[in-house]
mmCIF file of C-alpha atoms and ligand atoms in Angstrom:
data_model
loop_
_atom_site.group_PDB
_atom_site.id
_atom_site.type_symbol
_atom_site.label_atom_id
_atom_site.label_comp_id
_atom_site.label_asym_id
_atom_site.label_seq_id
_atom_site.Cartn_x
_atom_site.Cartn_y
_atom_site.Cartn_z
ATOM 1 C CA UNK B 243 0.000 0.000 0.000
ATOM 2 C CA UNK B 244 2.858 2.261 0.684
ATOM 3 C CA UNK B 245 4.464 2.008 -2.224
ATOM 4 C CA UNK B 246 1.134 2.192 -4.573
ATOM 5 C CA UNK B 247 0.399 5.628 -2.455
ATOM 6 C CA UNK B 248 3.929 7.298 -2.824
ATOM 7 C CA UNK B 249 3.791 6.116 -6.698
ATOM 8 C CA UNK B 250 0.409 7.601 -6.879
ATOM 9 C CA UNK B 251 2.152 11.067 -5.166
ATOM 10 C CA UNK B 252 4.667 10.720 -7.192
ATOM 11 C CA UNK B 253 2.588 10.909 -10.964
ATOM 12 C CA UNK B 254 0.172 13.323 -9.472
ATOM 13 C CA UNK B 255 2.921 15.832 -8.354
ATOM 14 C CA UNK B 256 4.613 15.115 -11.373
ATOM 15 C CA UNK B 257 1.532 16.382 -13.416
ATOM 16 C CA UNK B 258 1.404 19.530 -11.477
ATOM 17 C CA UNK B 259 4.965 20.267 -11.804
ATOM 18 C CA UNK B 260 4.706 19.473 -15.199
ATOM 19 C CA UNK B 261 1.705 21.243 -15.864
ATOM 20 C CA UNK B 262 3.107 24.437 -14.075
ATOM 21 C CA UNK B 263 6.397 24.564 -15.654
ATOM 22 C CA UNK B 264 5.026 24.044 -18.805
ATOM 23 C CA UNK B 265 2.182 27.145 -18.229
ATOM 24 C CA UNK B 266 5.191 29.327 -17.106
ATOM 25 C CA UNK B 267 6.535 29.102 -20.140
ATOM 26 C CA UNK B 268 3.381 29.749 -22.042
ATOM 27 C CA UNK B 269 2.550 32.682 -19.861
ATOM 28 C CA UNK B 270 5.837 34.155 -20.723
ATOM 29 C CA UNK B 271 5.821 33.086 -25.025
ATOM 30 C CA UNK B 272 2.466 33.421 -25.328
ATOM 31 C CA UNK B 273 0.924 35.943 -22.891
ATOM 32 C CA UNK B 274 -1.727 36.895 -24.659
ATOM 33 C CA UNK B 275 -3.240 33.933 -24.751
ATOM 34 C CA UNK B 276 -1.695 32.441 -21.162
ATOM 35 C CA UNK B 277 -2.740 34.407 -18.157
ATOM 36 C CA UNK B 278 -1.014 33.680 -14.846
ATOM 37 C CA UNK B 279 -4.629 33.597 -14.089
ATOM 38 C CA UNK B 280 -5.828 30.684 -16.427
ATOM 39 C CA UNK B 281 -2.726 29.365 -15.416
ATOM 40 C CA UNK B 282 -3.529 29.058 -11.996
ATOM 41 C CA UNK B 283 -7.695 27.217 -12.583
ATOM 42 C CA UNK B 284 -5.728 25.209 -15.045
ATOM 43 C CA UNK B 285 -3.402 23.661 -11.727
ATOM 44 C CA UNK B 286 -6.373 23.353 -9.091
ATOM 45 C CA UNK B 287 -8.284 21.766 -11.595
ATOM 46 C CA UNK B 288 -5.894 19.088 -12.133
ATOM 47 C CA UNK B 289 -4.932 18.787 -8.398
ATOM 48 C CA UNK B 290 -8.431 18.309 -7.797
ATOM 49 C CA UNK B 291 -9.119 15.886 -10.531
ATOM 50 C CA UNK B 292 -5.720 13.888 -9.680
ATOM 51 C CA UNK B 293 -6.015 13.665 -5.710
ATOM 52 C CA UNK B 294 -9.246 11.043 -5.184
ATOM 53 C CA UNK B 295 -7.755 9.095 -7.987
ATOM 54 C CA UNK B 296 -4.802 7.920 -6.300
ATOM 55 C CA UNK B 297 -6.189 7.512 -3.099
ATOM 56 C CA UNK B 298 -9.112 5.390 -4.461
ATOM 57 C CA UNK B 299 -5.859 3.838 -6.421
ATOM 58 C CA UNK B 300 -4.189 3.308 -3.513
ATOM 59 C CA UNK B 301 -7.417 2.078 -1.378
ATOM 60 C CA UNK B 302 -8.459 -1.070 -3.697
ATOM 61 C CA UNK B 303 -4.612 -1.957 -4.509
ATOM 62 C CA UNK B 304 -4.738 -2.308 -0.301
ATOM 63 C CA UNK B 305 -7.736 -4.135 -0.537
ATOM 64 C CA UNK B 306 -7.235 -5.982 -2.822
ATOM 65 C CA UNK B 307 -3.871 -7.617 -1.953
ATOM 66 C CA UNK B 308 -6.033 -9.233 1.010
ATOM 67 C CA UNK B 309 -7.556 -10.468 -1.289
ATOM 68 C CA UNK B 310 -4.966 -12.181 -3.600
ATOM 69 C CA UNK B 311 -3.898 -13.448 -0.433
ATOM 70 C CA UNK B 312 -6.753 -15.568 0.625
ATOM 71 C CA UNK B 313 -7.371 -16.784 -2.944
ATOM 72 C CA UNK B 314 -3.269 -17.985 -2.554
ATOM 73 C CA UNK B 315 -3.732 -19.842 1.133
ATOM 74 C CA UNK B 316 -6.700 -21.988 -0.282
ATOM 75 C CA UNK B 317 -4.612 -24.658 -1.883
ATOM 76 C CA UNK B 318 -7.804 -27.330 -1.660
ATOM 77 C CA UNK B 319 -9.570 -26.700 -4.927
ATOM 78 C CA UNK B 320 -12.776 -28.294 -5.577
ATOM 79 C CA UNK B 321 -12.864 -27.484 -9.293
ATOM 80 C CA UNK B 322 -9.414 -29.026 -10.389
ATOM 81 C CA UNK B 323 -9.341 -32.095 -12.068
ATOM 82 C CA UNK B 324 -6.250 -32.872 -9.620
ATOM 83 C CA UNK B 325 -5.883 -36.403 -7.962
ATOM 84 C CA UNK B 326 -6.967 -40.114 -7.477
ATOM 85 C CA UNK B 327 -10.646 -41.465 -8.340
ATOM 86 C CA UNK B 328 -10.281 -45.242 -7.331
ATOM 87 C CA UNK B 329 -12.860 -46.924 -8.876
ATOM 88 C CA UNK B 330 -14.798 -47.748 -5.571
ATOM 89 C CA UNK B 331 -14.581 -46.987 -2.274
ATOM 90 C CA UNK B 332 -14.933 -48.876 1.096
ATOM 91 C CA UNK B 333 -14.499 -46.787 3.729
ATOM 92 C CA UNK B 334 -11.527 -47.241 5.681
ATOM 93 C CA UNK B 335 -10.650 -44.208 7.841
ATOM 94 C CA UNK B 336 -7.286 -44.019 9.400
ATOM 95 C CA UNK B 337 -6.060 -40.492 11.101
ATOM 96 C CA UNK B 338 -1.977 -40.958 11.598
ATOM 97 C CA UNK B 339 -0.337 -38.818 13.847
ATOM 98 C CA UNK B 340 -2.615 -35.950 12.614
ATOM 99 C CA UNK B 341 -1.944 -32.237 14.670
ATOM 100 C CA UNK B 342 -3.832 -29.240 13.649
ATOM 101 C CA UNK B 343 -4.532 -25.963 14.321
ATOM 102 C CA UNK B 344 -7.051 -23.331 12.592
ATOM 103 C CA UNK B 345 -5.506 -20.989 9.744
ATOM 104 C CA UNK B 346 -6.976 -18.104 11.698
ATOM 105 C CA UNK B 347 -5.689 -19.515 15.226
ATOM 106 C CA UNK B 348 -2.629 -20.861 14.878
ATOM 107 C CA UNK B 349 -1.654 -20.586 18.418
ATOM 108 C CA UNK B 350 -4.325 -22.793 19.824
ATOM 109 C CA UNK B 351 -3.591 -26.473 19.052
ATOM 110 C CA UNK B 352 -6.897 -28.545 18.121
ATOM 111 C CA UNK B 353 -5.739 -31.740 18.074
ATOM 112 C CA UNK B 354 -2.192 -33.236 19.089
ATOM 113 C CA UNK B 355 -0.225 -36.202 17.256
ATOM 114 C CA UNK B 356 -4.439 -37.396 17.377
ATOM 115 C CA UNK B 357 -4.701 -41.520 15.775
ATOM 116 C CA UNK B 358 -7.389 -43.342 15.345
ATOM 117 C CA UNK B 359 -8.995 -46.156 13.068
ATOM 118 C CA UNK B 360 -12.756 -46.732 11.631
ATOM 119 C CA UNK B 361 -13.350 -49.018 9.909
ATOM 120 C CA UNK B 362 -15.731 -49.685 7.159
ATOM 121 C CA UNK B 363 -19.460 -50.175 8.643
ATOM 122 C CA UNK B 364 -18.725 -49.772 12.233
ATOM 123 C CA UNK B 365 -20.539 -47.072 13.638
ATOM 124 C CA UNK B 366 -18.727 -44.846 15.996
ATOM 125 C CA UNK B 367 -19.447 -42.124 18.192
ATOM 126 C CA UNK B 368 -16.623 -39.437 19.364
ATOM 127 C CA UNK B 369 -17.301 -38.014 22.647
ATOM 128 C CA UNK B 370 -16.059 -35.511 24.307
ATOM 129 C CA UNK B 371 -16.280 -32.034 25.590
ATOM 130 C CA UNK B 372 -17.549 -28.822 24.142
ATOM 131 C CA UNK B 373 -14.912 -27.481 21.253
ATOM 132 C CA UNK B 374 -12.429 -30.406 22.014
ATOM 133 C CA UNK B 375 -12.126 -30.489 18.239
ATOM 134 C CA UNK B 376 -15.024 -33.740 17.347
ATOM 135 C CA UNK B 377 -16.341 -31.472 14.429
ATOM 136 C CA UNK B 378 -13.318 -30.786 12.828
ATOM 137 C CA UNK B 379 -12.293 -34.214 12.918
ATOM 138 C CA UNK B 380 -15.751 -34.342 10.457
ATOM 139 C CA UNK B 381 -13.707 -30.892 8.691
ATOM 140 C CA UNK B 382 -11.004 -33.083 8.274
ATOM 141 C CA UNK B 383 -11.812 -35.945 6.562
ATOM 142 C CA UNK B 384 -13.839 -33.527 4.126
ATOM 143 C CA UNK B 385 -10.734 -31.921 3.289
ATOM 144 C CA UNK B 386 -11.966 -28.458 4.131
ATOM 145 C CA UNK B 387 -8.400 -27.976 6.277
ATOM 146 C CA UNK B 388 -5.578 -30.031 5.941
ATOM 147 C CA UNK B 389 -3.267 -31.346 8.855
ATOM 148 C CA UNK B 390 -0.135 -29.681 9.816
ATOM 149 C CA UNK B 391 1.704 -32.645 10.380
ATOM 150 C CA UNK B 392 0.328 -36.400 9.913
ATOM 151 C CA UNK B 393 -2.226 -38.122 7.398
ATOM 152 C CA UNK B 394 -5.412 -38.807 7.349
ATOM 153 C CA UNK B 395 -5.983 -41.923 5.322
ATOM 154 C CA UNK B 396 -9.053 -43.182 3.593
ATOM 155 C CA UNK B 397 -8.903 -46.780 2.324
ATOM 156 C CA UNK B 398 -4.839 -46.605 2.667
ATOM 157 C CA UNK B 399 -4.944 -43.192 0.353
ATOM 158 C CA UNK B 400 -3.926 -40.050 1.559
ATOM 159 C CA UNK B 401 -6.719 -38.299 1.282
ATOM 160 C CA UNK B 402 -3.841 -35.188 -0.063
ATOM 161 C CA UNK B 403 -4.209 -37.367 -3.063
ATOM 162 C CA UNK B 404 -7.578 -37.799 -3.866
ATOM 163 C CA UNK B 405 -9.421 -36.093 -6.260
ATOM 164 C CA UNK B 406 -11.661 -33.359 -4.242
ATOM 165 C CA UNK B 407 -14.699 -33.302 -5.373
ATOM 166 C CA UNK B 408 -14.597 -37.015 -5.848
ATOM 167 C CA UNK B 409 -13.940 -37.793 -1.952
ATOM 168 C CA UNK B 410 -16.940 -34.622 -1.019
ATOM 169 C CA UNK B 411 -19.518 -36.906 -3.273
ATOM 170 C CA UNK B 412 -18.682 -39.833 -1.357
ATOM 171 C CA UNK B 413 -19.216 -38.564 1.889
ATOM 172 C CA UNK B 414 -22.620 -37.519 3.787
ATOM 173 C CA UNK B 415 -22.996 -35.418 6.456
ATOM 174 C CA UNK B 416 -25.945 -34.871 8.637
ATOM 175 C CA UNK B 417 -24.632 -31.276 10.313
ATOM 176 C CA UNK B 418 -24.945 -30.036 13.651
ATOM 177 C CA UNK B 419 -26.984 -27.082 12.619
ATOM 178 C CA UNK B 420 -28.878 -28.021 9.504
ATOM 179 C CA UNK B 421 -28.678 -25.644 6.740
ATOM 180 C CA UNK B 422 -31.664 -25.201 4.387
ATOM 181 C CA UNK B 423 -31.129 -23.492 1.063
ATOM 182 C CA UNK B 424 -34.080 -21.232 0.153
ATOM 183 C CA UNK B 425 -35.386 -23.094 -2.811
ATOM 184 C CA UNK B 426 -37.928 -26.599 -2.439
ATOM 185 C CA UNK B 427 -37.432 -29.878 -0.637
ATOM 186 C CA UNK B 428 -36.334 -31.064 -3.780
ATOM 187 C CA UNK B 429 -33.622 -29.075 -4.965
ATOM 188 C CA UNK B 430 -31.835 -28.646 -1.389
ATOM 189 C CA UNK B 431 -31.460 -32.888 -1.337
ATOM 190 C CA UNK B 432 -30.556 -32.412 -4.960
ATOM 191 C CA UNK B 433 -27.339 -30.285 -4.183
ATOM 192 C CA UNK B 434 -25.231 -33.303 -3.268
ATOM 193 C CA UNK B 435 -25.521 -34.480 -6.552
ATOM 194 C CA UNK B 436 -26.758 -31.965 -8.951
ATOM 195 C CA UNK B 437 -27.598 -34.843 -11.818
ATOM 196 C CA UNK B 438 -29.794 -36.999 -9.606
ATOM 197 C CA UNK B 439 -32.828 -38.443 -10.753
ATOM 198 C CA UNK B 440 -35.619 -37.862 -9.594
ATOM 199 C CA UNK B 441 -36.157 -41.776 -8.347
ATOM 200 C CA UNK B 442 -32.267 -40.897 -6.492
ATOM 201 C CA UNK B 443 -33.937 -37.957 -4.902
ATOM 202 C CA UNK B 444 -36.843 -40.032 -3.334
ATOM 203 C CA UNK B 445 -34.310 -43.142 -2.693
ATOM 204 C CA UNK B 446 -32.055 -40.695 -0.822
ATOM 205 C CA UNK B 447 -35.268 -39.279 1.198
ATOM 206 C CA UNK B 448 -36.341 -42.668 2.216
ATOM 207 C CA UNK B 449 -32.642 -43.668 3.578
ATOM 208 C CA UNK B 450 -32.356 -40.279 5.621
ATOM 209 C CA UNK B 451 -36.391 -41.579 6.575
ATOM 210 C CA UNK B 452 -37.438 -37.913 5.417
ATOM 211 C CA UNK B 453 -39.865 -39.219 2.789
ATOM 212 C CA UNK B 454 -43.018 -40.203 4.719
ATOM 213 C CA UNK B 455 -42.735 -36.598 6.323
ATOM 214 C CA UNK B 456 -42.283 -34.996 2.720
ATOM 215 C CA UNK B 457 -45.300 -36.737 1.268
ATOM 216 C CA UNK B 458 -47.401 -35.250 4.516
ATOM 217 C CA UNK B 459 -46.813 -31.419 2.931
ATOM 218 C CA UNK B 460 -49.722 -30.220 0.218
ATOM 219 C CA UNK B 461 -46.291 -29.803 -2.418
ATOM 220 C CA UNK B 462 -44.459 -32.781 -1.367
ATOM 221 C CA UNK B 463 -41.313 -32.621 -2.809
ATOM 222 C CA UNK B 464 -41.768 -29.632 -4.562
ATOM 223 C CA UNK B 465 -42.413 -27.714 -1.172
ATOM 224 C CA UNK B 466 -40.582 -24.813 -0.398
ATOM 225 C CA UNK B 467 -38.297 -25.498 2.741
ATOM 226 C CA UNK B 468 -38.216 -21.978 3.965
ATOM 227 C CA UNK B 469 -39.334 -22.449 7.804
ATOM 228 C CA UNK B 470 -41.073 -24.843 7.167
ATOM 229 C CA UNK B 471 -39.425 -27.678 8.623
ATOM 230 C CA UNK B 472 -37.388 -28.609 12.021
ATOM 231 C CA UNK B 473 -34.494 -29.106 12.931
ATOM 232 C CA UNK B 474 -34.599 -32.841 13.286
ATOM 233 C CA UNK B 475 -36.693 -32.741 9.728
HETATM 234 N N1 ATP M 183 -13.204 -22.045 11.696
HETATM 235 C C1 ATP M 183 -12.575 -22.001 12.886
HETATM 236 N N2 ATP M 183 -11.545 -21.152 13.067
HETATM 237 C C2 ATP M 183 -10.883 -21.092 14.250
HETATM 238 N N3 ATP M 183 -11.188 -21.851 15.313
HETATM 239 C C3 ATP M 183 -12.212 -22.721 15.195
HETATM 240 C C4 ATP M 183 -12.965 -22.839 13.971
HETATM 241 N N4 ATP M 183 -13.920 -23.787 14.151
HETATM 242 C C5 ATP M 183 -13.774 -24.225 15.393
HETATM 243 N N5 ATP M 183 -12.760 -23.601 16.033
HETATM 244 C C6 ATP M 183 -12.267 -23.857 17.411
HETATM 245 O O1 ATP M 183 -11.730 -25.170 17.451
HETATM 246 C C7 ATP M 183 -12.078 -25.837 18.640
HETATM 247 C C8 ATP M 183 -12.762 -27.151 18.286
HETATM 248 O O2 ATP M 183 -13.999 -26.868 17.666
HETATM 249 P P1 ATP M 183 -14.993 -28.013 17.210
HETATM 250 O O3 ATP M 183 -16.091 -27.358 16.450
HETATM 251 O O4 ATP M 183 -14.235 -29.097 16.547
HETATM 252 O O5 ATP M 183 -15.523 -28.527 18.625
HETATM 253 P P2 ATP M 183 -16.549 -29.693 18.955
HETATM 254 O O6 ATP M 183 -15.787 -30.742 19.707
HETATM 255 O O7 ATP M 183 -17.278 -30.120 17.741
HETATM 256 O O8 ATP M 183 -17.536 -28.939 19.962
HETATM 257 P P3 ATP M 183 -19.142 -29.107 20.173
HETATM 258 O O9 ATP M 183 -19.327 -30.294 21.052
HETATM 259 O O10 ATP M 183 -19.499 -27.837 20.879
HETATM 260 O O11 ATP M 183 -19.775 -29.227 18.825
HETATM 261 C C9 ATP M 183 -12.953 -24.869 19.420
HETATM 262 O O12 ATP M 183 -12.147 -24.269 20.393
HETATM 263 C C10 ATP M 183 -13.409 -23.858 18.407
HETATM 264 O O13 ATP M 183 -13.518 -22.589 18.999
HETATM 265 MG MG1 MG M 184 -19.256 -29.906 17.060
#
């Protein structure tokens, strides 16, 4: 920022000096058409024009290096083509040696040289309390973060190098605080996979047992979710 404002001095300063050394001369050659005078409106007019430039200049080059900087530090990219797609998956999760801390809080430690093993079908519960770090355990193996030190492991890959998007469509997630997009039943189950059918839509409502309560609305599945529903729904 300090180097985009002085620049912006620099040019705008330069204009005026410029401008004034310039008009000196033409007052002097040409006086009869140069007045000190016109000289003079000539300067404040371009001071005036000049100034908010460079500071707006100076403001969104500021800005926007915050910006360039965030879009730098996100290294997990959904959209790349990137890594592994085995062929089928079974559900092995291993966490080796994983410590971690939030981007934004690096000085409080979330979890610690943390192991553990799941494996495929068991269901598990991880207690423990308040902010202890269970849900981003769940962060984790989505790949929203990745570890500081260790692996996490799914099936024996490092989840580093799977594929994204490929590992987010084979994982469900029932969150702590459901979120409902503004839109009908319909099209918020459709957002984990955009090309399901409409028979995959009602399959998937019958495994999360959602469909008897859908049917129960006037619009069934094309009801809008709004505030309509609870939490639970
Ligand atoms: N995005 C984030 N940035 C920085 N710190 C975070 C972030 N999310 C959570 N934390 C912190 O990390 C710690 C672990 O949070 P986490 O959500 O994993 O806890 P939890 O075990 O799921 O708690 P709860 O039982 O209340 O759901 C907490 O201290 C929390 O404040
Ligand atoms: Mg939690």
């Amino acid at each position: 920022m300090g180097v985009s404002q002085g620049l912006g001095q620099l040019l705008s300063f330069s204009a005026i000096t410029l401008t004034l050394w310039y008009g000196l001369k033409l007052t002097r050659t040409e006086s009869h058409h140069y007045t000190p005078g016109a000289l003079f409106m000539n300067v404040t007019i371009l001071a005036t024009q000049f100034m908010p430039c460079f500071q707006t200049f100076a403001e969104a080059s500021a800005s926007g290096s915050f910006v360039f900087d965030m879009i730098e530090r996100a290294n997990i990219n959904v959209l790349d083509g990137e890594g592994k797609k085995p062929e089928t998956i079974k559900g092995d999760i291993e966490f080796k040696d994983v410590t971690f801390s939030y981007p934004t809080r690096q000085e409080s430690c979330i979890l610690q040289n943390f192991s553990m093993k799941i494996s495929s079908g068991k269901t598990i519960a991880l207690v423990g309390a308040s902010g202890c770090g269970k849900s981003t355990i769940i962060q984790l193996i989505q790949r929203f973060y990745d570890p500081d030190n260790g692996q996490i492991l799914i099936d024996g890959h490092d989840i580093k190098t799977l594929n994204v998007a490929w590992l987010r469509s084979h994982i469900g997630i029932v969150s702590q605080e459901p979120v409902l997009f503004d839109g009908s039943i319909e099209e918020n189950i459709r957002l984990g996979k955009l090309d399901a059918t409409d028979e995959e839509v009602i399959a998937a409502a019958k495994l999360a047992n959602a469909h008897n309560f859908i049917m129960d609305f006037p619009e069934n599945y094309k009801t809008i979710s709004g505030d309509k529903l609870s939490g639970g729904e």
